[in-house]
């Protein structure tokens, strides 16, 4: 994330989708309720972290990062599909290349 921000990307341009445990930021923000959580998404003031299960609800952003940090192959497939449609300019996938290849059915 630091490299993206240091390269000039605005925090509001970045969506991070996780497939396993929620990012600590998302877990913290959801503790205030979904209305507050999604209001921050809509404000586009900061990086937004979403679980694969709700990533379809997120808006398109110039940069989408997918963190394959656990979860099922179905969660990974959901996250990768959502990320592909949500990324306006750059899609970054982080995780085990074997899992990525298995989910995509290709060689990455």
mmCIF file of N, CA and C in Angstrom, residues 8-72:
data_model
loop_
_atom_site.group_PDB
_atom_site.id
_atom_site.type_symbol
_atom_site.label_atom_id
_atom_site.label_comp_id
_atom_site.label_asym_id
_atom_site.label_seq_id
_atom_site.Cartn_x
_atom_site.Cartn_y
_atom_site.Cartn_z
ATOM 1 N N UNK A 8 2.074 8.256 -5.882
ATOM 2 C CA UNK A 8 1.178 9.338 -6.260
ATOM 3 C C UNK A 8 -0.294 8.966 -6.314
ATOM 4 N N UNK A 9 -0.605 7.710 -6.055
ATOM 5 C CA UNK A 9 -2.017 7.313 -6.029
ATOM 6 C C UNK A 9 -2.691 7.940 -4.820
ATOM 7 N N UNK A 10 -3.865 8.470 -5.014
ATOM 8 C CA UNK A 10 -4.637 9.032 -3.903
ATOM 9 C C UNK A 10 -5.256 7.881 -3.118
ATOM 10 N N UNK A 11 -5.315 7.992 -1.792
ATOM 11 C CA UNK A 11 -5.905 6.916 -0.993
ATOM 12 C C UNK A 11 -7.325 6.546 -1.444
ATOM 13 N N UNK A 12 -8.109 7.512 -1.833
ATOM 14 C CA UNK A 12 -9.475 7.248 -2.262
ATOM 15 C C UNK A 12 -9.586 6.535 -3.594
ATOM 16 N N UNK A 13 -8.449 6.368 -4.274
ATOM 17 C CA UNK A 13 -8.425 5.654 -5.554
ATOM 18 C C UNK A 13 -8.256 4.152 -5.388
ATOM 19 N N UNK A 14 -8.082 3.690 -4.140
ATOM 20 C CA UNK A 14 -7.698 2.296 -3.913
ATOM 21 C C UNK A 14 -8.785 1.528 -3.162
ATOM 22 N N UNK A 15 -9.114 0.366 -3.707
ATOM 23 C CA UNK A 15 -10.005 -0.600 -3.073
ATOM 24 C C UNK A 15 -9.193 -1.856 -2.808
ATOM 25 N N UNK A 16 -9.247 -2.369 -1.587
ATOM 26 C CA UNK A 16 -8.568 -3.614 -1.232
ATOM 27 C C UNK A 16 -9.639 -4.645 -0.887
ATOM 28 N N UNK A 17 -9.567 -5.796 -1.551
ATOM 29 C CA UNK A 17 -10.514 -6.882 -1.312
ATOM 30 C C UNK A 17 -9.760 -8.041 -0.678
ATOM 31 N N UNK A 18 -10.284 -8.536 0.446
ATOM 32 C CA UNK A 18 -9.667 -9.672 1.130
ATOM 33 C C UNK A 18 -10.556 -10.907 0.997
ATOM 34 N N UNK A 19 -9.927 -12.089 1.024
ATOM 35 C CA UNK A 19 -10.683 -13.332 0.862
ATOM 36 C C UNK A 19 -10.779 -14.141 2.148
ATOM 37 N N UNK A 20 -9.896 -13.877 3.086
ATOM 38 C CA UNK A 20 -9.908 -14.595 4.359
ATOM 39 C C UNK A 20 -10.419 -13.674 5.447
ATOM 40 N N UNK A 21 -9.595 -13.497 6.450
ATOM 41 C CA UNK A 21 -9.967 -12.560 7.520
ATOM 42 C C UNK A 21 -10.099 -11.158 6.957
ATOM 43 N N UNK A 22 -11.038 -10.423 7.504
ATOM 44 C CA UNK A 22 -11.183 -9.024 7.104
ATOM 45 C C UNK A 22 -9.948 -8.241 7.510
ATOM 46 N N UNK A 23 -9.636 -7.231 6.748
ATOM 47 C CA UNK A 23 -8.544 -6.334 7.118
ATOM 48 C C UNK A 23 -8.911 -5.689 8.452
ATOM 49 N N UNK A 24 -7.954 -5.459 9.344
ATOM 50 C CA UNK A 24 -8.275 -4.844 10.640
ATOM 51 C C UNK A 24 -9.027 -3.521 10.521
ATOM 52 N N UNK A 25 -8.729 -2.722 9.494
ATOM 53 C CA UNK A 25 -9.454 -1.460 9.315
ATOM 54 C C UNK A 25 -10.933 -1.739 9.077
ATOM 55 N N UNK A 26 -11.232 -2.687 8.193
ATOM 56 C CA UNK A 26 -12.625 -3.006 7.892
ATOM 57 C C UNK A 26 -13.344 -3.514 9.140
ATOM 58 N N UNK A 27 -12.693 -4.392 9.876
ATOM 59 C CA UNK A 27 -13.304 -4.926 11.098
ATOM 60 C C UNK A 27 -13.593 -3.803 12.084
ATOM 61 N N UNK A 28 -12.661 -2.880 12.228
ATOM 62 C CA UNK A 28 -12.846 -1.749 13.148
ATOM 63 C C UNK A 28 -14.008 -0.870 12.685
ATOM 64 N N UNK A 29 -14.013 -0.522 11.422
ATOM 65 C CA UNK A 29 -15.060 0.365 10.912
ATOM 66 C C UNK A 29 -16.439 -0.289 10.961
ATOM 67 N N UNK A 30 -16.495 -1.582 10.713
ATOM 68 C CA UNK A 30 -17.784 -2.278 10.779
ATOM 69 C C UNK A 30 -18.315 -2.356 12.207
ATOM 70 N N UNK A 31 -17.434 -2.182 13.190
ATOM 71 C CA UNK A 31 -17.887 -2.187 14.587
ATOM 72 C C UNK A 31 -18.805 -0.987 14.865
ATOM 73 N N UNK A 32 -18.763 0.036 14.006
ATOM 74 C CA UNK A 32 -19.638 1.205 14.138
ATOM 75 C C UNK A 32 -20.925 1.038 13.338
ATOM 76 N N UNK A 33 -21.034 -0.060 12.611
ATOM 77 C CA UNK A 33 -22.233 -0.338 11.827
ATOM 78 C C UNK A 33 -21.990 -0.219 10.334
ATOM 79 N N UNK A 34 -22.817 -0.904 9.595
ATOM 80 C CA UNK A 34 -22.651 -0.922 8.141
ATOM 81 C C UNK A 34 -22.927 0.435 7.496
ATOM 82 N N UNK A 35 -23.831 1.208 8.065
ATOM 83 C CA UNK A 35 -24.145 2.513 7.480
ATOM 84 C C UNK A 35 -22.904 3.404 7.488
ATOM 85 N N UNK A 36 -22.215 3.441 8.609
ATOM 86 C CA UNK A 36 -20.994 4.239 8.725
ATOM 87 C C UNK A 36 -19.894 3.702 7.806
ATOM 88 N N UNK A 37 -19.762 2.391 7.776
ATOM 89 C CA UNK A 37 -18.750 1.734 6.940
ATOM 90 C C UNK A 37 -18.942 2.113 5.467
ATOM 91 N N UNK A 38 -20.163 1.961 4.956
ATOM 92 C CA UNK A 38 -20.426 2.257 3.549
ATOM 93 C C UNK A 38 -20.419 3.755 3.271
ATOM 94 N N UNK A 39 -20.700 4.577 4.254
ATOM 95 C CA UNK A 39 -20.590 6.025 4.077
ATOM 96 C C UNK A 39 -19.135 6.405 3.804
ATOM 97 N N UNK A 40 -18.208 5.730 4.483
ATOM 98 C CA UNK A 40 -16.790 6.000 4.223
ATOM 99 C C UNK A 40 -16.413 5.565 2.809
ATOM 100 N N UNK A 41 -16.986 4.468 2.369
ATOM 101 C CA UNK A 41 -16.764 4.020 0.996
ATOM 102 C C UNK A 41 -17.207 5.106 0.016
ATOM 103 N N UNK A 42 -18.421 5.613 0.238
ATOM 104 C CA UNK A 42 -18.992 6.602 -0.671
ATOM 105 C C UNK A 42 -18.240 7.927 -0.646
ATOM 106 N N UNK A 43 -17.638 8.260 0.493
ATOM 107 C CA UNK A 43 -16.880 9.510 0.608
ATOM 108 C C UNK A 43 -15.596 9.477 -0.220
ATOM 109 N N UNK A 44 -15.039 8.300 -0.452
ATOM 110 C CA UNK A 44 -13.810 8.127 -1.253
ATOM 111 C C UNK A 44 -12.639 8.953 -0.729
ATOM 112 N N UNK A 45 -12.568 9.121 0.589
ATOM 113 C CA UNK A 45 -11.481 9.891 1.188
ATOM 114 C C UNK A 45 -10.264 9.046 1.523
ATOM 115 N N UNK A 46 -10.431 7.732 1.566
ATOM 116 C CA UNK A 46 -9.351 6.864 2.028
ATOM 117 C C UNK A 46 -9.414 5.534 1.300
ATOM 118 N N UNK A 47 -8.371 4.745 1.487
ATOM 119 C CA UNK A 47 -8.373 3.376 0.982
ATOM 120 C C UNK A 47 -9.579 2.678 1.602
ATOM 121 N N UNK A 48 -10.285 1.900 0.804
ATOM 122 C CA UNK A 48 -11.443 1.176 1.328
ATOM 123 C C UNK A 48 -11.149 -0.307 1.295
ATOM 124 N N UNK A 49 -11.380 -0.976 2.418
ATOM 125 C CA UNK A 49 -11.122 -2.402 2.576
ATOM 126 C C UNK A 49 -12.451 -3.139 2.651
ATOM 127 N N UNK A 50 -12.610 -4.160 1.800
ATOM 128 C CA UNK A 50 -13.854 -4.921 1.768
ATOM 129 C C UNK A 50 -13.567 -6.409 1.708
ATOM 130 N N UNK A 51 -14.427 -7.176 2.334
ATOM 131 C CA UNK A 51 -14.367 -8.620 2.256
ATOM 132 C C UNK A 51 -14.915 -9.047 0.894
ATOM 133 N N UNK A 52 -14.436 -10.176 0.394
ATOM 134 C CA UNK A 52 -14.891 -10.671 -0.903
ATOM 135 C C UNK A 52 -16.406 -10.810 -0.968
ATOM 136 N N UNK A 53 -17.022 -11.156 0.151
ATOM 137 C CA UNK A 53 -18.473 -11.368 0.172
ATOM 138 C C UNK A 53 -19.264 -10.101 -0.138
ATOM 139 N N UNK A 54 -18.695 -8.929 0.126
ATOM 140 C CA UNK A 54 -19.407 -7.671 -0.120
ATOM 141 C C UNK A 54 -18.736 -6.820 -1.199
ATOM 142 N N UNK A 55 -17.692 -7.340 -1.818
ATOM 143 C CA UNK A 55 -16.933 -6.564 -2.802
ATOM 144 C C UNK A 55 -17.783 -6.156 -3.999
ATOM 145 N N UNK A 56 -18.774 -6.933 -4.327
ATOM 146 C CA UNK A 56 -19.642 -6.585 -5.443
ATOM 147 C C UNK A 56 -20.382 -5.277 -5.232
ATOM 148 N N UNK A 57 -20.564 -4.908 -3.987
ATOM 149 C CA UNK A 57 -21.262 -3.664 -3.662
ATOM 150 C C UNK A 57 -20.354 -2.439 -3.803
ATOM 151 N N UNK A 58 -19.053 -2.651 -3.793
ATOM 152 C CA UNK A 58 -18.101 -1.541 -3.869
ATOM 153 C C UNK A 58 -18.105 -0.919 -5.264
ATOM 154 N N UNK A 59 -17.835 0.362 -5.308
ATOM 155 C CA UNK A 59 -17.773 1.092 -6.575
ATOM 156 C C UNK A 59 -16.433 0.846 -7.263
ATOM 157 N N UNK A 60 -16.417 1.125 -8.548
ATOM 158 C CA UNK A 60 -15.182 1.045 -9.318
ATOM 159 C C UNK A 60 -14.183 2.065 -8.772
ATOM 160 N N UNK A 61 -12.940 1.648 -8.704
ATOM 161 C CA UNK A 61 -11.847 2.553 -8.309
ATOM 162 C C UNK A 61 -10.704 2.353 -9.284
ATOM 163 N N UNK A 62 -9.848 3.349 -9.436
ATOM 164 C CA UNK A 62 -8.735 3.187 -10.371
ATOM 165 C C UNK A 62 -7.823 2.007 -10.034
ATOM 166 N N UNK A 63 -7.617 1.757 -8.753
ATOM 167 C CA UNK A 63 -6.718 0.677 -8.328
ATOM 168 C C UNK A 63 -7.476 -0.284 -7.424
ATOM 169 N N UNK A 64 -7.389 -1.565 -7.748
ATOM 170 C CA UNK A 64 -7.958 -2.601 -6.888
ATOM 171 C C UNK A 64 -6.863 -3.590 -6.558
ATOM 172 N N UNK A 65 -6.743 -3.876 -5.267
ATOM 173 C CA UNK A 65 -5.784 -4.865 -4.772
ATOM 174 C C UNK A 65 -6.595 -6.017 -4.194
ATOM 175 N N UNK A 66 -6.279 -7.233 -4.618
ATOM 176 C CA UNK A 66 -6.912 -8.422 -4.057
ATOM 177 C C UNK A 66 -5.875 -9.122 -3.200
ATOM 178 N N UNK A 67 -6.214 -9.330 -1.936
ATOM 179 C CA UNK A 67 -5.340 -10.062 -1.012
ATOM 180 C C UNK A 67 -5.957 -11.433 -0.780
ATOM 181 N N UNK A 68 -5.376 -12.446 -1.411
ATOM 182 C CA UNK A 68 -5.828 -13.819 -1.190
ATOM 183 C C UNK A 68 -5.188 -14.282 0.115
ATOM 184 N N UNK A 69 -5.828 -13.916 1.204
ATOM 185 C CA UNK A 69 -5.275 -14.152 2.541
ATOM 186 C C UNK A 69 -6.031 -15.262 3.273
ATOM 187 N N UNK A 70 -6.441 -16.265 2.536
ATOM 188 C CA UNK A 70 -7.176 -17.380 3.126
ATOM 189 C C UNK A 70 -8.545 -17.463 2.493
ATOM 190 N N UNK A 71 -9.412 -18.186 3.153
ATOM 191 C CA UNK A 71 -10.748 -18.361 2.613
ATOM 192 C C UNK A 71 -10.794 -19.481 1.593
ATOM 193 N N UNK A 72 -11.950 -19.690 1.060
ATOM 194 C CA UNK A 72 -12.169 -20.780 0.114
ATOM 195 C C UNK A 72 -11.804 -20.361 -1.303
#
